[in-house]
PDB file of C-alpha atoms in Angstrom:
ATOM      1  CA  UNK A  64       0.000   0.000   0.000  1.00 42.00           C
ATOM      2  CA  UNK A  65       1.374   3.413  -0.898  1.00 50.00           C
ATOM      3  CA  UNK A  66       1.732   5.373   2.298  1.00 53.00           C
ATOM      4  CA  UNK A  67       5.074   7.103   1.869  1.00 54.00           C
ATOM      5  CA  UNK A  68       6.010   9.624  -0.787  1.00 57.00           C
ATOM      6  CA  UNK A  69       9.521  11.034  -0.510  1.00 61.00           C
ATOM      7  CA  UNK A  70       9.569  10.061   3.159  1.00 59.00           C
ATOM      8  CA  UNK A  71       6.267  11.821   3.871  1.00 59.00           C
ATOM      9  CA  UNK A  72       3.384   9.767   5.231  1.00 56.00           C
ATOM     10  CA  UNK A  73       0.338  10.273   3.003  1.00 59.00           C
ATOM     11  CA  UNK A  74      -1.966   7.750   4.675  1.00 59.00           C
ATOM     12  CA  UNK A  75      -2.690   9.777   7.792  1.00 54.00           C
ATOM     13  CA  UNK A  76      -6.338   8.752   7.992  1.00 55.00           C
ATOM     14  CA  UNK A  77      -5.307   5.212   8.911  1.00 54.00           C
ATOM     15  CA  UNK A  78      -2.345   6.271  11.044  1.00 57.00           C
ATOM     16  CA  UNK A  79      -4.487   8.593  13.158  1.00 56.00           C
ATOM     17  CA  UNK A  80      -6.527   5.592  14.366  1.00 51.00           C
ATOM     18  CA  UNK A  81      -3.606   3.379  15.341  1.00 56.00           C
ATOM     19  CA  UNK A  82      -3.477   2.547  18.991  1.00 57.00           C
ATOM     20  CA  UNK A  83      -7.112   3.485  19.593  1.00 56.00           C
ATOM     21  CA  UNK A  84      -8.731   0.679  21.646  1.00 67.00           C
ATOM     22  CA  UNK A  85     -11.977   0.830  19.644  1.00 83.00           C
ATOM     23  CA  UNK A  86     -10.793   1.653  16.147  1.00 83.00           C
ATOM     24  CA  UNK A  87     -12.951   3.621  13.722  1.00 89.00           C
ATOM     25  CA  UNK A  88     -14.915   1.587  11.186  1.00 91.00           C
ATOM     26  CA  UNK A  89     -12.916   2.673   8.152  1.00 92.00           C
ATOM     27  CA  UNK A  90      -9.855   0.843   9.456  1.00 94.00           C
ATOM     28  CA  UNK A  91     -11.363  -2.626   9.062  1.00 93.00           C
ATOM     29  CA  UNK A  92     -11.558  -2.650   5.239  1.00 92.00           C
ATOM     30  CA  UNK A  93      -8.141  -1.004   4.981  1.00 94.00           C
ATOM     31  CA  UNK A  94      -6.569  -3.554   7.311  1.00 94.00           C
ATOM     32  CA  UNK A  95      -8.237  -6.434   5.468  1.00 93.00           C
ATOM     33  CA  UNK A  96      -7.021  -5.027   2.164  1.00 93.00           C
ATOM     34  CA  UNK A  97      -3.559  -4.481   3.670  1.00 95.00           C
ATOM     35  CA  UNK A  98      -3.486  -8.127   4.763  1.00 95.00           C
ATOM     36  CA  UNK A  99      -4.558  -9.190   1.272  1.00 93.00           C
ATOM     37  CA  UNK A 100      -1.875  -7.016  -0.342  1.00 94.00           C
ATOM     38  CA  UNK A 101       0.772  -8.333   2.049  1.00 96.00           C
ATOM     39  CA  UNK A 102      -0.060 -11.928   1.144  1.00 96.00           C
ATOM     40  CA  UNK A 103      -0.221 -11.215  -2.585  1.00 95.00           C
ATOM     41  CA  UNK A 104       2.997  -9.180  -2.633  1.00 95.00           C
ATOM     42  CA  UNK A 105       4.890 -11.838  -0.680  1.00 97.00           C
ATOM     43  CA  UNK A 106       3.502 -14.565  -2.914  1.00 97.00           C
ATOM     44  CA  UNK A 107       4.656 -12.749  -6.027  1.00 96.00           C
ATOM     45  CA  UNK A 108       8.131 -12.310  -4.583  1.00 97.00           C
ATOM     46  CA  UNK A 109       8.251 -16.090  -4.118  1.00 97.00           C
ATOM     47  CA  UNK A 110       6.873 -16.698  -7.599  1.00 97.00           C
ATOM     48  CA  UNK A 111       9.536 -14.415  -9.078  1.00 97.00           C
ATOM     49  CA  UNK A 112      12.230 -16.309  -7.185  1.00 96.00           C
ATOM     50  CA  UNK A 113      10.703 -19.585  -8.455  1.00 95.00           C
ATOM     51  CA  UNK A 114      10.927 -18.733 -12.142  1.00 96.00           C
ATOM     52  CA  UNK A 115       7.831 -16.570 -12.664  1.00 97.00           C
ATOM     53  CA  UNK A 116       9.180 -12.996 -12.474  1.00 97.00           C
ATOM     54  CA  UNK A 117       6.670 -11.501 -14.933  1.00 95.00           C
ATOM     55  CA  UNK A 118       3.543 -12.915 -13.290  1.00 95.00           C
ATOM     56  CA  UNK A 119       1.235 -10.244 -11.841  1.00 94.00           C
ATOM     57  CA  UNK A 120      -1.822 -10.566  -9.558  1.00 92.00           C
ATOM     58  CA  UNK A 121      -4.189  -9.923 -12.480  1.00 90.00           C
ATOM     59  CA  UNK A 122      -2.607 -12.856 -14.290  1.00 94.00           C
ATOM     60  CA  UNK A 123      -3.415 -15.175 -11.399  1.00 93.00           C
ATOM     61  CA  UNK A 124      -7.052 -14.074 -11.405  1.00 91.00           C
ATOM     62  CA  UNK A 125      -7.186 -14.594 -15.178  1.00 94.00           C
ATOM     63  CA  UNK A 126      -5.622 -18.067 -14.963  1.00 96.00           C
ATOM     64  CA  UNK A 127      -8.223 -19.003 -12.351  1.00 93.00           C
ATOM     65  CA  UNK A 128     -10.928 -17.700 -14.709  1.00 93.00           C
ATOM     66  CA  UNK A 129      -9.518 -19.816 -17.561  1.00 96.00           C
ATOM     67  CA  UNK A 130      -9.846 -22.920 -15.404  1.00 92.00           C
ATOM     68  CA  UNK A 131      -9.022 -26.496 -16.301  1.00 92.00           C
ATOM     69  CA  UNK A 132     -11.475 -26.696 -19.232  1.00 91.00           C
ATOM     70  CA  UNK A 133     -10.374 -23.472 -20.887  1.00 95.00           C
ATOM     71  CA  UNK A 134     -12.517 -20.461 -21.695  1.00 95.00           C
ATOM     72  CA  UNK A 135     -13.137 -17.878 -24.383  1.00 93.00           C
ATOM     73  CA  UNK A 136     -12.056 -14.268 -23.882  1.00 91.00           C
ATOM     74  CA  UNK A 137     -15.720 -13.337 -23.377  1.00 91.00           C
ATOM     75  CA  UNK A 138     -16.133 -15.979 -20.662  1.00 93.00           C
ATOM     76  CA  UNK A 139     -12.931 -14.845 -18.967  1.00 93.00           C
ATOM     77  CA  UNK A 140     -14.181 -11.254 -19.063  1.00 91.00           C
ATOM     78  CA  UNK A 141     -17.521 -12.235 -17.502  1.00 90.00           C
ATOM     79  CA  UNK A 142     -15.811 -14.283 -14.779  1.00 89.00           C
ATOM     80  CA  UNK A 143     -13.491 -11.387 -13.950  1.00 88.00           C
ATOM     81  CA  UNK A 144     -16.136  -8.691 -14.268  1.00 85.00           C
ATOM     82  CA  UNK A 145     -14.228  -6.857 -17.014  1.00 88.00           C
ATOM     83  CA  UNK A 146     -14.839  -6.170 -20.687  1.00 88.00           C
ATOM     84  CA  UNK A 147     -13.970  -8.693 -23.366  1.00 88.00           C
ATOM     85  CA  UNK A 148     -11.286  -6.252 -24.533  1.00 91.00           C
ATOM     86  CA  UNK A 149      -9.701  -6.017 -21.081  1.00 90.00           C
ATOM     87  CA  UNK A 150      -9.792  -9.799 -20.737  1.00 91.00           C
ATOM     88  CA  UNK A 151      -8.300 -10.127 -24.229  1.00 92.00           C
ATOM     89  CA  UNK A 152      -5.440  -7.832 -23.276  1.00 94.00           C
ATOM     90  CA  UNK A 153      -4.668  -9.932 -20.192  1.00 94.00           C
ATOM     91  CA  UNK A 154      -4.959 -13.142 -22.221  1.00 95.00           C
ATOM     92  CA  UNK A 155      -2.569 -11.710 -24.822  1.00 96.00           C
ATOM     93  CA  UNK A 156      -0.054 -11.067 -22.056  1.00 96.00           C
ATOM     94  CA  UNK A 157      -0.477 -14.621 -20.693  1.00 97.00           C
ATOM     95  CA  UNK A 158       0.081 -15.964 -24.214  1.00 97.00           C
ATOM     96  CA  UNK A 159       3.216 -13.859 -24.656  1.00 97.00           C
ATOM     97  CA  UNK A 160       4.585 -15.048 -21.301  1.00 97.00           C
ATOM     98  CA  UNK A 161       3.856 -18.699 -22.087  1.00 97.00           C
ATOM     99  CA  UNK A 162       1.185 -19.239 -19.415  1.00 98.00           C
ATOM    100  CA  UNK A 163      -1.668 -19.851 -21.853  1.00 98.00           C
ATOM    101  CA  UNK A 164      -2.367 -20.843 -25.439  1.00 97.00           C
ATOM    102  CA  UNK A 165      -5.293 -20.481 -27.829  1.00 95.00           C
ATOM    103  CA  UNK A 166      -6.881 -23.393 -29.650  1.00 94.00           C
ATOM    104  CA  UNK A 167     -10.004 -24.079 -31.666  1.00 91.00           C
ATOM    105  CA  UNK A 168     -12.986 -25.173 -29.619  1.00 87.00           C
ATOM    106  CA  UNK A 169     -13.608 -28.826 -30.615  1.00 87.00           C
ATOM    107  CA  UNK A 170     -17.354 -28.242 -30.233  1.00 86.00           C
ATOM    108  CA  UNK A 171     -17.426 -25.047 -32.339  1.00 87.00           C
ATOM    109  CA  UNK A 172     -14.582 -24.190 -34.740  1.00 84.00           C
ATOM    110  CA  UNK A 173     -15.677 -20.532 -34.765  1.00 87.00           C
ATOM    111  CA  UNK A 174     -14.693 -20.179 -31.117  1.00 90.00           C
ATOM    112  CA  UNK A 175     -11.185 -19.922 -29.740  1.00 92.00           C
ATOM    113  CA  UNK A 176     -10.544 -21.338 -26.292  1.00 95.00           C
ATOM    114  CA  UNK A 177      -7.744 -20.220 -24.050  1.00 97.00           C
ATOM    115  CA  UNK A 178      -6.052 -23.045 -22.148  1.00 97.00           C
ATOM    116  CA  UNK A 179      -3.322 -23.000 -19.557  1.00 98.00           C
ATOM    117  CA  UNK A 180       0.064 -24.363 -20.566  1.00 98.00           C
ATOM    118  CA  UNK A 181       2.285 -26.484 -18.317  1.00 97.00           C
ATOM    119  CA  UNK A 182       3.962 -23.179 -17.323  1.00 97.00           C
ATOM    120  CA  UNK A 183       0.536 -21.819 -16.311  1.00 97.00           C
ATOM    121  CA  UNK A 184      -0.227 -24.906 -14.246  1.00 97.00           C
ATOM    122  CA  UNK A 185       3.218 -24.670 -12.639  1.00 97.00           C
ATOM    123  CA  UNK A 186       2.543 -21.064 -11.635  1.00 97.00           C
ATOM    124  CA  UNK A 187      -0.811 -22.023 -10.102  1.00 96.00           C
ATOM    125  CA  UNK A 188       0.735 -24.969  -8.234  1.00 96.00           C
ATOM    126  CA  UNK A 189       3.503 -22.730  -6.904  1.00 97.00           C
ATOM    127  CA  UNK A 190       0.885 -20.156  -5.914  1.00 96.00           C
ATOM    128  CA  UNK A 191      -1.086 -22.735  -3.955  1.00 96.00           C
ATOM    129  CA  UNK A 192       2.066 -23.940  -2.180  1.00 97.00           C
ATOM    130  CA  UNK A 193       3.106 -20.346  -1.539  1.00 97.00           C
ATOM    131  CA  UNK A 194      -0.250 -19.495   0.029  1.00 97.00           C
ATOM    132  CA  UNK A 195       0.077 -22.560   2.269  1.00 98.00           C
ATOM    133  CA  UNK A 196       3.514 -21.332   3.377  1.00 98.00           C
ATOM    134  CA  UNK A 197       2.246 -17.798   3.984  1.00 98.00           C
ATOM    135  CA  UNK A 198      -0.686 -19.099   6.009  1.00 98.00           C
ATOM    136  CA  UNK A 199       1.778 -21.140   8.069  1.00 98.00           C
ATOM    137  CA  UNK A 200       3.769 -17.950   8.697  1.00 98.00           C
ATOM    138  CA  UNK A 201       0.629 -16.211   9.919  1.00 97.00           C
ATOM    139  CA  UNK A 202      -0.070 -19.214  12.153  1.00 98.00           C
ATOM    140  CA  UNK A 203       3.448 -18.969  13.576  1.00 98.00           C
ATOM    141  CA  UNK A 204       3.009 -15.240  14.215  1.00 98.00           C
ATOM    142  CA  UNK A 205      -0.580 -15.229  15.497  1.00 97.00           C
ATOM    143  CA  UNK A 206      -1.186 -18.822  16.541  1.00 98.00           C
ATOM    144  CA  UNK A 207      -3.028 -21.458  14.550  1.00 98.00           C
ATOM    145  CA  UNK A 208      -6.196 -21.118  16.633  1.00 98.00           C
ATOM    146  CA  UNK A 209      -6.355 -17.361  15.965  1.00 98.00           C
ATOM    147  CA  UNK A 210      -5.862 -17.800  12.215  1.00 98.00           C
ATOM    148  CA  UNK A 211      -8.537 -20.510  12.122  1.00 98.00           C
ATOM    149  CA  UNK A 212     -10.852 -18.252  14.133  1.00 98.00           C
ATOM    150  CA  UNK A 213     -10.178 -15.344  11.761  1.00 96.00           C
ATOM    151  CA  UNK A 214     -10.987 -17.554   8.767  1.00 95.00           C
ATOM    152  CA  UNK A 215     -14.152 -18.825  10.443  1.00 95.00           C
ATOM    153  CA  UNK A 216     -15.219 -15.306  11.367  1.00 95.00           C
ATOM    154  CA  UNK A 217     -14.691 -14.109   7.806  1.00 93.00           C
ATOM    155  CA  UNK A 218     -16.725 -17.054   6.489  1.00 92.00           C
ATOM    156  CA  UNK A 219     -19.534 -15.961   8.828  1.00 93.00           C
ATOM    157  CA  UNK A 220     -19.638 -12.356   7.611  1.00 92.00           C
ATOM    158  CA  UNK A 221     -18.746 -12.774   3.932  1.00 89.00           C
ATOM    159  CA  UNK A 222     -21.757 -13.946   1.909  1.00 86.00           C
ATOM    160  CA  UNK A 223     -21.085 -17.386   0.459  1.00 81.00           C
ATOM    161  CA  UNK A 224     -21.911 -16.274  -3.074  1.00 75.00           C
ATOM    162  CA  UNK A 225     -19.201 -13.579  -2.969  1.00 70.00           C
ATOM    163  CA  UNK A 226     -16.527 -15.379  -0.950  1.00 64.00           C
ATOM    164  CA  UNK A 227     -14.516 -16.563  -3.928  1.00 65.00           C
ATOM    165  CA  UNK A 228     -15.591 -14.204  -6.702  1.00 62.00           C
ATOM    166  CA  UNK A 229     -12.802 -13.300  -9.087  1.00 58.00           C
ATOM    167  CA  UNK A 230     -14.161  -9.942 -10.244  1.00 59.00           C
ATOM    168  CA  UNK A 231     -12.190  -7.738  -7.847  1.00 56.00           C
ATOM    169  CA  UNK A 232     -10.996  -5.706 -10.825  1.00 51.00           C
ATOM    170  CA  UNK A 233     -14.526  -4.517 -11.509  1.00 48.00           C
ATOM    171  CA  UNK A 234     -14.533  -2.492  -8.281  1.00 49.00           C
ATOM    172  CA  UNK A 235     -10.838  -1.696  -8.178  1.00 47.00           C
ATOM    173  CA  UNK A 236     -10.922   0.106 -11.498  1.00 50.00           C
ATOM    174  CA  UNK A 237     -10.121  -2.241 -14.367  1.00 47.00           C
ATOM    175  CA  UNK A 238      -7.812  -5.039 -15.392  1.00 42.00           C
TER     176      UNK A 238
END
């Protein structure tokens, strides 16, 4: 999260609430987002060290949207909550990086399906292992019971139908 510009703290809204026993409501979404960003940034550092230096968070969302059966650019766009053009741009980048490939749809030759390549599957497998390692680090820092309780609490307040939606880009401002 950007909170320092030339040594000056620009995120004073959050900083003003630190240390307050009953924090203001706006801190909760920022802290949750900060936790998300911390996990994602650390994961991508590990992915870069493991041979995937060009992989970005949007690529991971797109590869999840492609899935094991493949998908068209339109389907990927719908799953991500972005336009077909935005999805196509991300797919083009995945193709250029070797994470995906296009092929004719065996059921309809007019359609092109995007499939993950072995490199794409490797990145997803490394991501899954990396998230397991990061969760273990949180367990070491906070205690396994507290992490499990946090996960259970989030499952209780996050509606089931939105818990694993991939369309974060639609409310964060594009792909």
